[in-house]
Amino acid sequence: MSDFSPLIDAAALAHLQTWQGKSETTPDSITTAPLRALSATLDRDDAPPAPGSVVPPLWHWLYFLPHARQSEIGPDGHPRRGGFLPPVPLPRRMWAGGRLRWDAGNPLRVGQEVERLSTIQSVRHKAGRSGELLFVQVEHQFRNARGVALTEEHDIVYRPLAQPGEAAPAPQTPPLAGQAAWSRTIVPDDVLLFRYSALTFNGHRIHYDRQYVTQVEGYPGLIVHGPLIATLLVDLVRRSVPGAQLTSFAFKAVRPTFDLHAFSVHGTPSADGKTIELWAQDHEGWLTMQATATLA
């Protein structure tokens, strides 16, 4: 008989689900400095952004950043639970994936004043072989003076702390392994992870504090940010298809990527070039992120 005792029972889940429908609005100005900094971090040879320059796809993650006071930061480096996001009692929090749709006729541009309307769409609980999980889905709408420029659905997953002998996620081979038209190898050193954390004002200690991530959360090394891997997948498209304009992008994190080894990003376009299948894989060839991009 299992001695599994969930941290989230029916009453606790009902309480957490009262956050569904909660909204907040965050304003920001699209400035050039974060764009220049990310271009350098990704080792790109971009022209300096100027007023009116279009924000590259996924680079909006450089804006609308949480600015919690230092006294409000929890032991994992995130703002303490509660507030906009529900106070989930599971300690490990990860960005699990997302879906984005751009209005091709109304891109975000340097110099714009933009509002992000965020709404919690769902709070779901699951208990399975790997323990209990809680999923929070948040919708973000980014509005400039002309209306909605971008809609994003953001998936967050919460997990318990690692237990002795806990099995890693079952490895998967990329469905298109060996069929990539484009590939790049990425070395996720401490500096790359630090720079991306700094650019996104992300204090989550799993990305820079090796003692914390190994001794408290039970991972073997620093974790490469899911949004950074997604950004590198889109960057592969931009390098391979100059002038590419994305209309949608969907991605799902499958397996953690650690800084202990190089990893690679890959892509292969459809026959008409409008749909691109993308994936990241670790040094052993296992799938770590899967994505699809649609071009205008």
PDB file of C-alpha atoms in Angstrom:
ATOM      1  CA  MET A   1       0.000   0.000   0.000  1.00  0.00           C
ATOM      2  CA  SER A   2       1.322   3.465  -0.917  1.00  0.00           C
ATOM      3  CA  ASP A   3       2.069   5.910   1.886  1.00  0.00           C
ATOM      4  CA  PHE A   4       1.746   8.840  -0.541  1.00  0.00           C
ATOM      5  CA  SER A   5       0.134  11.797   1.208  1.00  0.00           C
ATOM      6  CA  PRO A   6      -0.502  14.747  -1.088  1.00  0.00           C
ATOM      7  CA  LEU A   7       0.377  18.258   0.032  1.00  0.00           C
ATOM      8  CA  ILE A   8      -2.633  19.534  -1.901  1.00  0.00           C
ATOM      9  CA  ASP A   9      -5.927  17.941  -0.842  1.00  0.00           C
ATOM     10  CA  ALA A  10      -9.376  18.824  -2.180  1.00  0.00           C
ATOM     11  CA  ALA A  11      -9.835  21.752   0.187  1.00  0.00           C
ATOM     12  CA  ALA A  12      -6.395  23.182  -0.575  1.00  0.00           C
ATOM     13  CA  LEU A  13      -6.987  22.833  -4.317  1.00  0.00           C
ATOM     14  CA  ALA A  14     -10.350  24.572  -4.035  1.00  0.00           C
ATOM     15  CA  HIS A  15      -8.624  27.449  -2.263  1.00  0.00           C
ATOM     16  CA  LEU A  16      -5.901  27.695  -4.912  1.00  0.00           C
ATOM     17  CA  GLN A  17      -8.527  27.653  -7.658  1.00  0.00           C
ATOM     18  CA  THR A  18     -10.077  30.829  -6.248  1.00  0.00           C
ATOM     19  CA  TRP A  19      -7.157  32.557  -8.019  1.00  0.00           C
ATOM     20  CA  GLN A  20      -8.671  31.582 -11.389  1.00  0.00           C
ATOM     21  CA  GLY A  21      -9.818  34.704 -13.190  1.00  0.00           C
ATOM     22  CA  LYS A  22      -7.520  36.980 -11.185  1.00  0.00           C
ATOM     23  CA  SER A  23      -5.946  39.686 -13.370  1.00  0.00           C
ATOM     24  CA  GLU A  24      -3.268  42.334 -13.130  1.00  0.00           C
ATOM     25  CA  THR A  25      -2.047  45.005 -15.546  1.00  0.00           C
ATOM     26  CA  THR A  26       1.633  45.896 -15.875  1.00  0.00           C
ATOM     27  CA  PRO A  27       2.858  48.857 -17.979  1.00  0.00           C
ATOM     28  CA  ASP A  28       6.314  49.158 -19.514  1.00  0.00           C
ATOM     29  CA  SER A  29       8.267  51.169 -22.063  1.00  0.00           C
ATOM     30  CA  ILE A  30      10.039  49.361 -24.893  1.00  0.00           C
ATOM     31  CA  THR A  31      13.595  50.689 -24.621  1.00  0.00           C
ATOM     32  CA  THR A  32      16.758  49.780 -26.500  1.00  0.00           C
ATOM     33  CA  ALA A  33      19.180  48.766 -23.720  1.00  0.00           C
ATOM     34  CA  PRO A  34      17.694  45.300 -22.995  1.00  0.00           C
ATOM     35  CA  LEU A  35      17.640  44.498 -26.727  1.00  0.00           C
ATOM     36  CA  ARG A  36      21.296  45.426 -27.145  1.00  0.00           C
ATOM     37  CA  ALA A  37      22.192  43.347 -24.098  1.00  0.00           C
ATOM     38  CA  LEU A  38      20.360  40.218 -25.254  1.00  0.00           C
ATOM     39  CA  SER A  39      21.840  40.543 -28.730  1.00  0.00           C
ATOM     40  CA  ALA A  40      25.302  40.462 -27.141  1.00  0.00           C
ATOM     41  CA  THR A  41      24.337  37.554 -24.867  1.00  0.00           C
ATOM     42  CA  LEU A  42      23.177  35.501 -27.856  1.00  0.00           C
ATOM     43  CA  ASP A  43      26.364  36.414 -29.757  1.00  0.00           C
ATOM     44  CA  ARG A  44      24.422  38.088 -32.556  1.00  0.00           C
ATOM     45  CA  ASP A  45      25.715  40.701 -34.995  1.00  0.00           C
ATOM     46  CA  ASP A  46      22.608  42.890 -34.963  1.00  0.00           C
ATOM     47  CA  ALA A  47      22.407  46.519 -35.984  1.00  0.00           C
ATOM     48  CA  PRO A  48      21.816  48.708 -32.917  1.00  0.00           C
ATOM     49  CA  PRO A  49      18.059  49.007 -32.268  1.00  0.00           C
ATOM     50  CA  ALA A  50      16.578  52.431 -32.962  1.00  0.00           C
ATOM     51  CA  PRO A  51      13.170  54.032 -32.298  1.00  0.00           C
ATOM     52  CA  GLY A  52      10.607  52.074 -34.292  1.00  0.00           C
ATOM     53  CA  SER A  53      12.686  48.872 -34.422  1.00  0.00           C
ATOM     54  CA  VAL A  54      10.570  45.727 -34.108  1.00  0.00           C
ATOM     55  CA  VAL A  55      11.098  43.665 -30.932  1.00  0.00           C
ATOM     56  CA  PRO A  56      12.313  40.211 -32.051  1.00  0.00           C
ATOM     57  CA  PRO A  57      10.056  37.270 -31.174  1.00  0.00           C
ATOM     58  CA  LEU A  58      10.298  36.228 -27.506  1.00  0.00           C
ATOM     59  CA  TRP A  59      12.450  39.231 -26.635  1.00  0.00           C
ATOM     60  CA  HIS A  60       9.397  40.812 -24.996  1.00  0.00           C
ATOM     61  CA  TRP A  61      10.442  38.638 -22.031  1.00  0.00           C
ATOM     62  CA  LEU A  62      13.000  41.380 -21.314  1.00  0.00           C
ATOM     63  CA  TYR A  63      10.161  43.682 -20.254  1.00  0.00           C
ATOM     64  CA  PHE A  64       7.274  43.609 -17.725  1.00  0.00           C
ATOM     65  CA  LEU A  65       9.610  42.100 -15.150  1.00  0.00           C
ATOM     66  CA  PRO A  66       8.540  41.470 -11.533  1.00  0.00           C
ATOM     67  CA  HIS A  67      10.157  43.984  -9.166  1.00  0.00           C
ATOM     68  CA  ALA A  68       9.530  42.424  -5.774  1.00  0.00           C
ATOM     69  CA  ARG A  69      11.287  44.132  -2.884  1.00  0.00           C
ATOM     70  CA  GLN A  70      14.219  42.231  -1.425  1.00  0.00           C
ATOM     71  CA  SER A  71      12.251  41.581   1.789  1.00  0.00           C
ATOM     72  CA  GLU A  72       9.562  39.843  -0.315  1.00  0.00           C
ATOM     73  CA  ILE A  73      11.900  37.258  -1.846  1.00  0.00           C
ATOM     74  CA  GLY A  74      11.444  33.626  -0.791  1.00  0.00           C
ATOM     75  CA  PRO A  75      14.183  31.055  -0.092  1.00  0.00           C
ATOM     76  CA  ASP A  76      14.258  29.927  -3.742  1.00  0.00           C
ATOM     77  CA  GLY A  77      14.946  33.457  -5.013  1.00  0.00           C
ATOM     78  CA  HIS A  78      11.404  33.944  -6.345  1.00  0.00           C
ATOM     79  CA  PRO A  79       8.957  36.411  -4.797  1.00  0.00           C
ATOM     80  CA  ARG A  80       7.117  34.723  -1.933  1.00  0.00           C
ATOM     81  CA  ARG A  81       3.973  32.812  -2.894  1.00  0.00           C
ATOM     82  CA  GLY A  82       0.637  34.582  -2.916  1.00  0.00           C
ATOM     83  CA  GLY A  83      -0.262  37.885  -4.512  1.00  0.00           C
ATOM     84  CA  PHE A  84      -1.023  37.452  -8.211  1.00  0.00           C
ATOM     85  CA  LEU A  85       0.035  33.798  -8.420  1.00  0.00           C
ATOM     86  CA  PRO A  86      -1.578  31.370  -5.955  1.00  0.00           C
ATOM     87  CA  PRO A  87       0.395  30.315  -2.840  1.00  0.00           C
ATOM     88  CA  VAL A  88       1.197  26.808  -4.080  1.00  0.00           C
ATOM     89  CA  PRO A  89       2.821  24.723  -1.285  1.00  0.00           C
ATOM     90  CA  LEU A  90       4.966  22.709  -3.720  1.00  0.00           C
ATOM     91  CA  PRO A  91       8.474  24.196  -3.616  1.00  0.00           C
ATOM     92  CA  ARG A  92       9.911  23.526  -7.084  1.00  0.00           C
ATOM     93  CA  ARG A  93       8.604  25.897  -9.760  1.00  0.00           C
ATOM     94  CA  MET A  94       9.413  25.647 -13.483  1.00  0.00           C
ATOM     95  CA  TRP A  95       8.330  27.291 -16.729  1.00  0.00           C
ATOM     96  CA  ALA A  96       6.793  24.305 -18.528  1.00  0.00           C
ATOM     97  CA  GLY A  97       5.966  25.835 -21.899  1.00  0.00           C
ATOM     98  CA  GLY A  98       3.718  28.235 -23.695  1.00  0.00           C
ATOM     99  CA  ARG A  99       1.909  29.320 -26.845  1.00  0.00           C
ATOM    100  CA  LEU A 100       2.267  32.719 -28.496  1.00  0.00           C
ATOM    101  CA  ARG A 101       0.434  34.496 -31.319  1.00  0.00           C
ATOM    102  CA  TRP A 102       1.646  37.728 -32.894  1.00  0.00           C
ATOM    103  CA  ASP A 103      -0.404  40.270 -34.867  1.00  0.00           C
ATOM    104  CA  ALA A 104       1.826  40.623 -37.924  1.00  0.00           C
ATOM    105  CA  GLY A 105       0.372  44.040 -38.682  1.00  0.00           C
ATOM    106  CA  ASN A 106       0.956  45.415 -35.188  1.00  0.00           C
ATOM    107  CA  PRO A 107       4.354  44.418 -33.795  1.00  0.00           C
ATOM    108  CA  LEU A 108       5.851  45.661 -30.565  1.00  0.00           C
ATOM    109  CA  ARG A 109       8.383  48.396 -31.393  1.00  0.00           C
ATOM    110  CA  VAL A 110      11.064  50.367 -29.614  1.00  0.00           C
ATOM    111  CA  GLY A 111       9.616  53.538 -28.177  1.00  0.00           C
ATOM    112  CA  GLN A 112       6.124  52.197 -27.552  1.00  0.00           C
ATOM    113  CA  GLU A 113       4.298  52.320 -24.242  1.00  0.00           C
ATOM    114  CA  VAL A 114       2.786  48.874 -23.745  1.00  0.00           C
ATOM    115  CA  GLU A 115       0.488  47.282 -21.173  1.00  0.00           C
ATOM    116  CA  ARG A 116       0.448  43.602 -20.302  1.00  0.00           C
ATOM    117  CA  LEU A 117      -2.881  42.269 -19.054  1.00  0.00           C
ATOM    118  CA  SER A 118      -2.273  38.971 -17.222  1.00  0.00           C
ATOM    119  CA  THR A 119      -5.113  36.630 -16.249  1.00  0.00           C
ATOM    120  CA  ILE A 120      -4.931  33.280 -14.455  1.00  0.00           C
ATOM    121  CA  GLN A 121      -6.864  30.929 -16.710  1.00  0.00           C
ATOM    122  CA  SER A 122      -6.630  27.664 -14.788  1.00  0.00           C
ATOM    123  CA  VAL A 123      -5.191  25.912 -11.741  1.00  0.00           C
ATOM    124  CA  ARG A 124      -4.996  22.127 -12.152  1.00  0.00           C
ATOM    125  CA  HIS A 125      -3.677  19.372  -9.872  1.00  0.00           C
ATOM    126  CA  LYS A 126      -2.303  16.010 -10.952  1.00  0.00           C
ATOM    127  CA  ALA A 127      -0.911  13.115  -8.940  1.00  0.00           C
ATOM    128  CA  GLY A 128       0.932  10.386 -10.800  1.00  0.00           C
ATOM    129  CA  ARG A 129       3.972   8.131 -10.844  1.00  0.00           C
ATOM    130  CA  SER A 130       6.352  11.058 -10.425  1.00  0.00           C
ATOM    131  CA  GLY A 131       4.406  12.569  -7.521  1.00  0.00           C
ATOM    132  CA  GLU A 132       1.971  15.426  -7.432  1.00  0.00           C
ATOM    133  CA  LEU A 133       2.095  18.371  -9.798  1.00  0.00           C
ATOM    134  CA  LEU A 134       0.180  21.611  -9.919  1.00  0.00           C
ATOM    135  CA  PHE A 135      -0.205  23.467 -13.217  1.00  0.00           C
ATOM    136  CA  VAL A 136      -1.056  27.165 -13.461  1.00  0.00           C
ATOM    137  CA  GLN A 137      -1.879  28.632 -16.875  1.00  0.00           C
ATOM    138  CA  VAL A 138      -1.647  32.394 -17.284  1.00  0.00           C
ATOM    139  CA  GLU A 139      -2.733  34.373 -20.347  1.00  0.00           C
ATOM    140  CA  HIS A 140      -0.873  37.579 -21.154  1.00  0.00           C
ATOM    141  CA  GLN A 141      -2.165  40.153 -23.642  1.00  0.00           C
ATOM    142  CA  PHE A 142       0.314  42.826 -24.727  1.00  0.00           C
ATOM    143  CA  ARG A 143      -1.408  46.008 -25.887  1.00  0.00           C
ATOM    144  CA  ASN A 144       0.117  49.049 -27.542  1.00  0.00           C
ATOM    145  CA  ALA A 145      -1.723  52.122 -28.845  1.00  0.00           C
ATOM    146  CA  ARG A 146      -3.083  50.108 -31.790  1.00  0.00           C
ATOM    147  CA  GLY A 147      -4.459  47.226 -29.705  1.00  0.00           C
ATOM    148  CA  VAL A 148      -3.331  43.665 -28.934  1.00  0.00           C
ATOM    149  CA  ALA A 149       0.076  43.005 -30.490  1.00  0.00           C
ATOM    150  CA  LEU A 150       0.799  39.646 -28.849  1.00  0.00           C
ATOM    151  CA  THR A 151      -1.129  37.019 -26.904  1.00  0.00           C
ATOM    152  CA  GLU A 152       0.769  34.504 -24.809  1.00  0.00           C
ATOM    153  CA  GLU A 153      -0.340  31.491 -22.779  1.00  0.00           C
ATOM    154  CA  HIS A 154       2.237  30.693 -20.107  1.00  0.00           C
ATOM    155  CA  ASP A 155       2.342  27.276 -18.410  1.00  0.00           C
ATOM    156  CA  ILE A 156       3.887  27.045 -14.919  1.00  0.00           C
ATOM    157  CA  VAL A 157       4.373  23.733 -13.109  1.00  0.00           C
ATOM    158  CA  TYR A 158       5.020  23.239  -9.375  1.00  0.00           C
ATOM    159  CA  ARG A 159       6.579  20.046  -7.989  1.00  0.00           C
ATOM    160  CA  PRO A 160       7.640  18.682  -4.583  1.00  0.00           C
ATOM    161  CA  LEU A 161      11.282  18.565  -3.582  1.00  0.00           C
ATOM    162  CA  ALA A 162      13.273  15.686  -5.026  1.00  0.00           C
ATOM    163  CA  GLN A 163      13.167  12.492  -2.992  1.00  0.00           C
ATOM    164  CA  PRO A 164      16.036   9.993  -2.620  1.00  0.00           C
ATOM    165  CA  GLY A 165      15.924   7.574  -5.509  1.00  0.00           C
ATOM    166  CA  GLU A 166      13.452   9.681  -7.485  1.00  0.00           C
ATOM    167  CA  ALA A 167      13.542   8.694 -11.145  1.00  0.00           C
ATOM    168  CA  ALA A 168      14.309  11.295 -13.810  1.00  0.00           C
ATOM    169  CA  PRO A 169      11.707  11.862 -16.527  1.00  0.00           C
ATOM    170  CA  ALA A 170      11.710   8.999 -19.018  1.00  0.00           C
ATOM    171  CA  PRO A 171      14.090   9.973 -21.838  1.00  0.00           C
ATOM    172  CA  GLN A 172      12.622  10.577 -25.284  1.00  0.00           C
ATOM    173  CA  THR A 173      14.334  10.596 -28.647  1.00  0.00           C
ATOM    174  CA  PRO A 174      13.445  13.661 -30.751  1.00  0.00           C
ATOM    175  CA  PRO A 175      10.811  12.607 -33.313  1.00  0.00           C
ATOM    176  CA  LEU A 176      12.869  14.179 -36.124  1.00  0.00           C
ATOM    177  CA  ALA A 177      16.281  13.108 -34.845  1.00  0.00           C
ATOM    178  CA  GLY A 178      18.739  12.981 -37.734  1.00  0.00           C
ATOM    179  CA  GLN A 179      16.473  15.072 -39.981  1.00  0.00           C
ATOM    180  CA  ALA A 180      17.511  18.566 -38.928  1.00  0.00           C
ATOM    181  CA  ALA A 181      18.088  21.115 -41.663  1.00  0.00           C
ATOM    182  CA  TRP A 182      19.700  23.520 -39.170  1.00  0.00           C
ATOM    183  CA  SER A 183      21.610  22.867 -35.948  1.00  0.00           C
ATOM    184  CA  ARG A 184      23.681  24.787 -33.417  1.00  0.00           C
ATOM    185  CA  THR A 185      25.649  23.670 -30.364  1.00  0.00           C
ATOM    186  CA  ILE A 186      25.227  25.781 -27.221  1.00  0.00           C
ATOM    187  CA  VAL A 187      27.638  25.834 -24.288  1.00  0.00           C
ATOM    188  CA  PRO A 188      25.562  26.811 -21.225  1.00  0.00           C
ATOM    189  CA  ASP A 189      28.328  28.203 -19.050  1.00  0.00           C
ATOM    190  CA  ASP A 190      27.777  30.103 -15.807  1.00  0.00           C
ATOM    191  CA  VAL A 191      28.205  33.468 -17.540  1.00  0.00           C
ATOM    192  CA  LEU A 192      25.478  32.806 -20.107  1.00  0.00           C
ATOM    193  CA  LEU A 193      23.051  31.717 -17.378  1.00  0.00           C
ATOM    194  CA  PHE A 194      23.972  34.696 -15.183  1.00  0.00           C
ATOM    195  CA  ARG A 195      23.543  37.208 -18.015  1.00  0.00           C
ATOM    196  CA  TYR A 196      20.120  35.830 -18.957  1.00  0.00           C
ATOM    197  CA  SER A 197      19.027  35.813 -15.303  1.00  0.00           C
ATOM    198  CA  ALA A 198      20.173  39.425 -14.974  1.00  0.00           C
ATOM    199  CA  LEU A 199      18.446  40.528 -18.175  1.00  0.00           C
ATOM    200  CA  THR A 200      15.153  39.013 -17.064  1.00  0.00           C
ATOM    201  CA  PHE A 201      15.607  40.049 -13.387  1.00  0.00           C
ATOM    202  CA  ASN A 202      15.160  36.381 -12.505  1.00  0.00           C
ATOM    203  CA  GLY A 203      16.404  35.646  -8.989  1.00  0.00           C
ATOM    204  CA  HIS A 204      15.489  31.944  -9.123  1.00  0.00           C
ATOM    205  CA  ARG A 205      18.523  30.271  -7.531  1.00  0.00           C
ATOM    206  CA  ILE A 206      18.337  27.112  -9.659  1.00  0.00           C
ATOM    207  CA  HIS A 207      20.023  29.074 -12.470  1.00  0.00           C
ATOM    208  CA  TYR A 208      23.084  30.437 -10.628  1.00  0.00           C
ATOM    209  CA  ASP A 209      23.436  28.971  -7.110  1.00  0.00           C
ATOM    210  CA  ARG A 210      25.058  25.571  -7.518  1.00  0.00           C
ATOM    211  CA  GLN A 211      24.987  24.716  -3.817  1.00  0.00           C
ATOM    212  CA  TYR A 212      21.277  25.506  -3.587  1.00  0.00           C
ATOM    213  CA  VAL A 213      20.232  23.680  -6.744  1.00  0.00           C
ATOM    214  CA  THR A 214      22.149  20.495  -5.866  1.00  0.00           C
ATOM    215  CA  GLN A 215      21.679  20.343  -2.094  1.00  0.00           C
ATOM    216  CA  VAL A 216      18.173  21.798  -1.688  1.00  0.00           C
ATOM    217  CA  GLU A 217      16.321  21.050  -4.920  1.00  0.00           C
ATOM    218  CA  GLY A 218      18.257  17.890  -5.706  1.00  0.00           C
ATOM    219  CA  TYR A 219      19.334  18.579  -9.291  1.00  0.00           C
ATOM    220  CA  PRO A 220      22.800  17.599 -10.576  1.00  0.00           C
ATOM    221  CA  GLY A 221      23.718  21.066 -11.847  1.00  0.00           C
ATOM    222  CA  LEU A 222      22.507  24.535 -12.693  1.00  0.00           C
ATOM    223  CA  ILE A 223      19.343  24.489 -14.789  1.00  0.00           C
ATOM    224  CA  VAL A 224      19.292  26.267 -18.140  1.00  0.00           C
ATOM    225  CA  HIS A 225      16.282  28.600 -18.270  1.00  0.00           C
ATOM    226  CA  GLY A 226      13.393  27.226 -20.299  1.00  0.00           C
ATOM    227  CA  PRO A 227      12.736  30.667 -21.852  1.00  0.00           C
ATOM    228  CA  LEU A 228      16.410  30.900 -22.835  1.00  0.00           C
ATOM    229  CA  ILE A 229      16.209  27.562 -24.669  1.00  0.00           C
ATOM    230  CA  ALA A 230      12.986  28.689 -26.371  1.00  0.00           C
ATOM    231  CA  THR A 231      14.709  31.940 -27.355  1.00  0.00           C
ATOM    232  CA  LEU A 232      17.634  29.969 -28.788  1.00  0.00           C
ATOM    233  CA  LEU A 233      15.207  27.870 -30.861  1.00  0.00           C
ATOM    234  CA  VAL A 234      13.644  31.008 -32.335  1.00  0.00           C
ATOM    235  CA  ASP A 235      17.124  32.479 -32.775  1.00  0.00           C
ATOM    236  CA  LEU A 236      17.991  29.417 -34.869  1.00  0.00           C
ATOM    237  CA  VAL A 237      15.066  30.250 -37.155  1.00  0.00           C
ATOM    238  CA  ARG A 238      16.168  33.879 -37.425  1.00  0.00           C
ATOM    239  CA  ARG A 239      19.726  32.838 -38.313  1.00  0.00           C
ATOM    240  CA  SER A 240      18.512  30.277 -40.856  1.00  0.00           C
ATOM    241  CA  VAL A 241      15.698  32.314 -42.467  1.00  0.00           C
ATOM    242  CA  PRO A 242      16.811  35.964 -42.620  1.00  0.00           C
ATOM    243  CA  GLY A 243      13.846  38.290 -42.236  1.00  0.00           C
ATOM    244  CA  ALA A 244      11.611  35.531 -40.837  1.00  0.00           C
ATOM    245  CA  GLN A 245       8.401  36.880 -39.311  1.00  0.00           C
ATOM    246  CA  LEU A 246       6.743  34.576 -36.793  1.00  0.00           C
ATOM    247  CA  THR A 247       2.986  34.524 -36.417  1.00  0.00           C
ATOM    248  CA  SER A 248       2.896  31.785 -33.777  1.00  0.00           C
ATOM    249  CA  PHE A 249       5.208  29.733 -31.598  1.00  0.00           C
ATOM    250  CA  ALA A 250       4.419  26.877 -29.224  1.00  0.00           C
ATOM    251  CA  PHE A 251       6.945  25.129 -27.010  1.00  0.00           C
ATOM    252  CA  LYS A 252       7.015  22.500 -24.290  1.00  0.00           C
ATOM    253  CA  ALA A 253       9.822  21.682 -21.875  1.00  0.00           C
ATOM    254  CA  VAL A 254      10.277  17.912 -21.789  1.00  0.00           C
ATOM    255  CA  ARG A 255      13.370  17.359 -19.670  1.00  0.00           C
ATOM    256  CA  PRO A 256      15.657  19.681 -17.676  1.00  0.00           C
ATOM    257  CA  THR A 257      18.852  20.887 -19.311  1.00  0.00           C
ATOM    258  CA  PHE A 258      21.857  21.314 -17.017  1.00  0.00           C
ATOM    259  CA  ASP A 259      25.013  23.359 -17.397  1.00  0.00           C
ATOM    260  CA  LEU A 260      27.209  20.261 -17.063  1.00  0.00           C
ATOM    261  CA  HIS A 261      27.394  19.622 -20.818  1.00  0.00           C
ATOM    262  CA  ALA A 262      26.816  21.360 -24.130  1.00  0.00           C
ATOM    263  CA  PHE A 263      23.382  20.943 -25.706  1.00  0.00           C
ATOM    264  CA  SER A 264      22.084  21.532 -29.214  1.00  0.00           C
ATOM    265  CA  VAL A 265      19.135  23.181 -30.956  1.00  0.00           C
ATOM    266  CA  HIS A 266      17.705  21.937 -34.242  1.00  0.00           C
ATOM    267  CA  GLY A 267      15.076  22.819 -36.818  1.00  0.00           C
ATOM    268  CA  THR A 268      13.538  21.503 -39.983  1.00  0.00           C
ATOM    269  CA  PRO A 269      11.021  23.408 -42.140  1.00  0.00           C
ATOM    270  CA  SER A 270       7.978  22.057 -43.922  1.00  0.00           C
ATOM    271  CA  ALA A 271       8.013  21.802 -47.710  1.00  0.00           C
ATOM    272  CA  ASP A 272       6.491  25.273 -48.092  1.00  0.00           C
ATOM    273  CA  GLY A 273       8.741  26.731 -45.397  1.00  0.00           C
ATOM    274  CA  LYS A 274       5.816  28.120 -43.392  1.00  0.00           C
ATOM    275  CA  THR A 275       5.949  25.669 -40.480  1.00  0.00           C
ATOM    276  CA  ILE A 276       9.168  24.809 -38.706  1.00  0.00           C
ATOM    277  CA  GLU A 277       9.588  21.942 -36.268  1.00  0.00           C
ATOM    278  CA  LEU A 278      12.156  22.775 -33.620  1.00  0.00           C
ATOM    279  CA  TRP A 279      13.737  20.880 -30.773  1.00  0.00           C
ATOM    280  CA  ALA A 280      16.566  20.944 -28.255  1.00  0.00           C
ATOM    281  CA  GLN A 281      18.459  17.885 -27.134  1.00  0.00           C
ATOM    282  CA  ASP A 282      21.056  17.202 -24.483  1.00  0.00           C
ATOM    283  CA  HIS A 283      24.549  15.762 -24.895  1.00  0.00           C
ATOM    284  CA  GLU A 284      23.121  12.238 -24.841  1.00  0.00           C
ATOM    285  CA  GLY A 285      20.669  13.024 -27.632  1.00  0.00           C
ATOM    286  CA  TRP A 286      17.557  13.077 -25.439  1.00  0.00           C
ATOM    287  CA  LEU A 287      14.765  15.531 -26.220  1.00  0.00           C
ATOM    288  CA  THR A 288      14.656  18.456 -23.783  1.00  0.00           C
ATOM    289  CA  MET A 289      12.310  20.907 -25.538  1.00  0.00           C
ATOM    290  CA  GLN A 290       9.961  20.575 -28.488  1.00  0.00           C
ATOM    291  CA  ALA A 291       8.485  23.514 -30.400  1.00  0.00           C
ATOM    292  CA  THR A 292       6.693  24.580 -33.555  1.00  0.00           C
ATOM    293  CA  ALA A 293       7.013  27.965 -35.254  1.00  0.00           C
ATOM    294  CA  THR A 294       4.712  29.327 -37.948  1.00  0.00           C
ATOM    295  CA  LEU A 295       5.965  31.993 -40.346  1.00  0.00           C
ATOM    296  CA  ALA A 296       3.919  34.662 -42.137  1.00  0.00           C
TER     297      ALA A 296
END
